[in-house]
mmCIF file of C-alpha atoms in Angstrom:
data_model
loop_
_atom_site.group_PDB
_atom_site.id
_atom_site.type_symbol
_atom_site.label_atom_id
_atom_site.label_comp_id
_atom_site.label_asym_id
_atom_site.label_seq_id
_atom_site.Cartn_x
_atom_site.Cartn_y
_atom_site.Cartn_z
ATOM 1 C CA MET A 9 -17.714 -37.297 10.348
ATOM 2 C CA ILE A 10 -13.929 -36.445 9.837
ATOM 3 C CA VAL A 11 -11.647 -34.731 11.327
ATOM 4 C CA LEU A 12 -8.568 -32.412 9.583
ATOM 5 C CA ASP A 13 -5.804 -31.138 10.369
ATOM 6 C CA LEU A 14 -5.353 -27.343 9.229
ATOM 7 C CA THR A 15 -3.413 -24.471 8.887
ATOM 8 C CA CYS A 16 -3.879 -20.699 8.727
ATOM 9 C CA THR A 17 -0.978 -18.143 6.991
ATOM 10 C CA LYS A 18 0.553 -17.577 10.301
ATOM 11 C CA ASP A 19 0.851 -20.769 10.691
ATOM 12 C CA HIS A 20 -1.883 -21.518 13.309
ATOM 13 C CA ARG A 21 -2.672 -25.430 13.484
ATOM 14 C CA PHE A 22 -6.332 -26.816 14.319
ATOM 15 C CA GLU A 23 -8.609 -29.063 13.623
ATOM 16 C CA GLY A 24 -11.809 -29.039 12.079
ATOM 17 C CA TRP A 25 -14.161 -31.399 12.399
ATOM 18 C CA PHE A 26 -16.657 -32.472 9.237
ATOM 19 C CA ALA A 27 -19.024 -34.404 7.880
ATOM 20 C CA SER A 28 -16.860 -35.581 4.878
ATOM 21 C CA HIS A 29 -14.408 -33.849 2.690
ATOM 22 C CA ASP A 30 -17.184 -32.412 0.103
ATOM 23 C CA ASP A 31 -18.824 -30.851 3.177
ATOM 24 C CA PHE A 32 -15.653 -28.798 4.151
ATOM 25 C CA GLU A 33 -14.507 -28.080 0.827
ATOM 26 C CA ARG A 34 -18.428 -26.435 0.186
ATOM 27 C CA GLN A 35 -17.182 -24.450 3.519
ATOM 28 C CA HIS A 36 -13.635 -23.586 3.029
ATOM 29 C CA THR A 37 -15.485 -22.362 -0.558
ATOM 30 C CA ASN A 38 -17.673 -20.324 1.367
ATOM 31 C CA GLY A 39 -15.249 -18.640 3.568
ATOM 32 C CA LEU A 40 -17.121 -20.509 6.500
ATOM 33 C CA VAL A 41 -13.391 -21.901 7.927
ATOM 34 C CA THR A 42 -11.981 -19.772 9.731
ATOM 35 C CA CYS A 43 -8.701 -19.861 11.980
ATOM 36 C CA PRO A 44 -9.967 -20.077 15.839
ATOM 37 C CA LEU A 45 -6.894 -17.983 16.581
ATOM 38 C CA CYS A 46 -6.968 -15.451 14.413
ATOM 39 C CA ALA A 47 -10.281 -15.450 12.255
ATOM 40 C CA THR A 48 -8.768 -15.344 8.797
ATOM 41 C CA ARG A 49 -9.661 -17.457 6.259
ATOM 42 C CA GLU A 50 -6.776 -17.780 4.563
ATOM 43 C CA VAL A 51 -6.794 -21.859 5.552
ATOM 44 C CA ARG A 52 -5.414 -25.128 4.411
ATOM 45 C CA LYS A 53 -5.652 -28.848 4.904
ATOM 46 C CA LEU A 54 -2.242 -30.157 6.393
ATOM 47 C CA PRO A 55 -1.369 -34.046 5.092
ATOM 48 C CA SER A 56 -2.226 -36.601 7.668
ATOM 49 C CA ALA A 57 -2.375 -40.349 8.264
ATOM 50 C CA PRO A 58 -3.594 -42.435 10.796
ATOM 51 C CA HIS A 59 -1.534 -43.341 13.424
ATOM 52 C CA VAL A 60 0.035 -47.186 12.844
ATOM 53 C CA GLN A 61 1.380 -48.454 15.298
ATOM 54 C CA ARG A 62 4.463 -50.989 14.990
ATOM 55 C CA SER A 63 5.992 -53.185 16.722
ATOM 56 C CA SER A 64 10.119 -54.141 16.878
ATOM 57 C CA ASN A 65 9.092 -57.501 15.967
ATOM 58 C CA ASN A 66 9.671 -58.361 12.414
ATOM 59 C CA HIS A 67 6.319 -59.381 10.414
ATOM 60 C CA ASP A 68 6.338 -60.645 7.029
ATOM 61 C CA LYS A 69 4.273 -57.754 4.526
ATOM 62 C CA THR A 70 0.947 -59.897 4.689
ATOM 63 C CA SER A 71 0.402 -59.284 8.748
ATOM 64 C CA GLU A 72 2.283 -55.692 8.008
ATOM 65 C CA SER A 73 -0.994 -55.056 5.731
ATOM 66 C CA MET A 74 -3.707 -56.380 8.061
ATOM 67 C CA THR A 75 -2.112 -54.339 10.771
ATOM 68 C CA LEU A 76 -2.256 -51.096 9.088
ATOM 69 C CA GLU A 77 -5.733 -52.288 7.673
ATOM 70 C CA SER A 78 -7.213 -52.719 11.538
ATOM 71 C CA SER A 79 -5.362 -49.616 13.062
ATOM 72 C CA ALA A 80 -7.138 -47.430 10.524
ATOM 73 C CA SER A 81 -10.214 -49.108 10.807
ATOM 74 C CA ASP A 82 -9.636 -48.939 14.767
ATOM 75 C CA VAL A 83 -8.580 -44.880 14.412
ATOM 76 C CA THR A 84 -11.830 -44.380 12.172
ATOM 77 C CA LEU A 85 -14.336 -46.387 14.847
ATOM 78 C CA GLU A 86 -12.661 -43.914 17.303
ATOM 79 C CA HIS A 87 -13.506 -41.024 15.751
ATOM 80 C CA SER A 88 -16.789 -41.796 14.933
ATOM 81 C CA GLN A 89 -17.707 -42.800 18.329
ATOM 82 C CA MET A 90 -16.105 -39.463 19.865
ATOM 83 C CA LEU A 91 -18.249 -37.616 17.015
ATOM 84 C CA ALA A 92 -21.615 -39.316 17.242
ATOM 85 C CA GLN A 93 -20.843 -38.592 21.392
ATOM 86 C CA LEU A 94 -20.234 -34.994 20.665
ATOM 87 C CA LEU A 95 -23.055 -34.731 18.287
ATOM 88 C CA SER A 96 -25.243 -36.315 20.581
ATOM 89 C CA LYS A 97 -23.999 -33.683 23.607
ATOM 90 C CA LEU A 98 -24.490 -30.517 21.123
ATOM 91 C CA ARG A 99 -28.170 -31.955 20.653
ATOM 92 C CA GLU A 100 -28.678 -32.287 24.004
ATOM 93 C CA SER A 101 -27.731 -28.817 24.923
ATOM 94 C CA ALA A 102 -29.892 -27.584 21.836
ATOM 95 C CA ALA A 103 -32.888 -29.151 23.199
ATOM 96 C CA GLN A 104 -32.251 -27.836 26.551
ATOM 97 C CA SER A 105 -32.486 -23.800 24.959
ATOM 98 C CA GLU A 106 -35.301 -21.811 24.075
ATOM 99 C CA ASP A 107 -36.331 -21.842 20.497
ATOM 100 C CA VAL A 108 -36.801 -17.944 19.132
ATOM 101 C CA GLY A 109 -37.326 -19.921 15.718
ATOM 102 C CA LYS A 110 -36.442 -17.084 12.779
ATOM 103 C CA ASN A 111 -35.702 -14.520 15.427
ATOM 104 C CA PHE A 112 -32.871 -16.081 16.248
ATOM 105 C CA PRO A 113 -30.290 -13.849 14.917
ATOM 106 C CA GLU A 114 -31.746 -10.295 15.765
ATOM 107 C CA GLU A 115 -31.937 -12.380 19.475
ATOM 108 C CA ALA A 116 -28.165 -13.411 19.328
ATOM 109 C CA ARG A 117 -27.337 -9.937 18.783
ATOM 110 C CA ARG A 118 -29.953 -8.566 21.525
ATOM 111 C CA ILE A 119 -28.239 -10.874 24.134
ATOM 112 C CA HIS A 120 -24.549 -9.854 23.018
ATOM 113 C CA ARG A 121 -25.239 -6.512 23.172
ATOM 114 C CA GLY A 122 -26.538 -6.684 26.365
ATOM 115 C CA ASP A 123 -29.940 -5.758 25.708
ATOM 116 C CA ALA A 124 -31.533 -9.222 26.515
ATOM 117 C CA GLU A 125 -31.216 -11.854 28.925
ATOM 118 C CA GLU A 126 -28.007 -13.878 28.518
ATOM 119 C CA ARG A 127 -29.367 -17.715 27.698
ATOM 120 C CA ALA A 128 -28.724 -20.406 25.330
ATOM 121 C CA ILE A 129 -31.053 -20.066 22.400
ATOM 122 C CA LYS A 130 -31.690 -21.887 19.424
ATOM 123 C CA GLY A 131 -33.555 -20.967 16.411
ATOM 124 C CA GLU A 132 -33.469 -20.783 12.376
ATOM 125 C CA ALA A 133 -30.702 -18.778 10.691
ATOM 126 C CA SER A 134 -29.387 -18.641 6.872
ATOM 127 C CA LEU A 135 -25.900 -18.959 5.631
ATOM 128 C CA ALA A 136 -25.420 -15.158 5.737
ATOM 129 C CA ASP A 137 -26.717 -14.576 8.955
ATOM 130 C CA LEU A 138 -24.239 -16.965 10.350
ATOM 131 C CA GLU A 139 -21.390 -15.430 8.651
ATOM 132 C CA SER A 140 -22.892 -12.166 9.872
ATOM 133 C CA LEU A 141 -23.013 -12.922 13.757
ATOM 134 C CA LEU A 142 -19.630 -14.469 13.338
ATOM 135 C CA GLU A 143 -17.840 -11.395 11.975
ATOM 136 C CA GLU A 144 -19.588 -9.901 14.989
ATOM 137 C CA GLY A 145 -17.809 -11.702 17.221
ATOM 138 C CA ILE A 146 -21.514 -13.729 18.403
ATOM 139 C CA SER A 147 -20.390 -17.665 19.061
ATOM 140 C CA VAL A 148 -22.703 -19.369 17.001
ATOM 141 C CA LEU A 149 -22.938 -23.312 16.437
ATOM 142 C CA PRO A 150 -24.549 -25.112 13.940
ATOM 143 C CA VAL A 151 -26.074 -28.491 15.315
ATOM 144 C CA PRO A 152 -27.084 -30.518 12.397
ATOM 145 C CA PRO A 153 -31.022 -31.838 13.157
ATOM 146 C CA ALA A 154 -31.683 -35.656 14.458
ATOM 147 C CA LYS A 155 -33.278 -37.890 11.376
ATOM 148 C CA GLU A 156 -35.968 -38.449 13.306
ATOM 149 C CA ASP A 157 -36.201 -34.267 13.568
ATOM 150 C CA LEU A 158 -36.166 -33.790 10.226
ATOM 151 C CA HIS A 159 -40.051 -33.035 8.504
#
C-alpha cells in the first residue's frame, strides 16, 4: 500500500491510499479519485518524499546514505503496518455487516432514502454501480477480500 499526497483544482490537499502507483493510475483514469471536500475528479499527485531526520552532527556521506535508507525503510514499514491495521479493521467491520449480495446497490439506495432500516451492509457491486452510488452521495467503501476469502 502507498499513501499519496493529492490536490484538486481548488487547491484542496488530501491523502489517498492505494495498493500501488498502478492502482492510483487506474483509479484516476477511471475517474474514481475525487476530492473529499469538493468532489471534483480533477486531481493530481503532489511531489512527496520520505521525511529524513538529520542530526546536527557532521557525518560523512556513507553515514548520511545509511540514515536516508534506514529512514525510508522505517517510513515504509510504519505505513505498511498502519495500512495492515486499517485493512484488518475494515475487514472486521465488513464481517459484522449484513450480506445483501448482488442487491447491494439497491439496498444502499433504499437505506439512503430512508425506505429501509439504517444498518451496515456488504455485498457485490460493479464499478459502474459504485460510481453511481458515490455520485448520488451514498458513501461506499470497497474492501479487498482477505486472501483466504478468495475462491
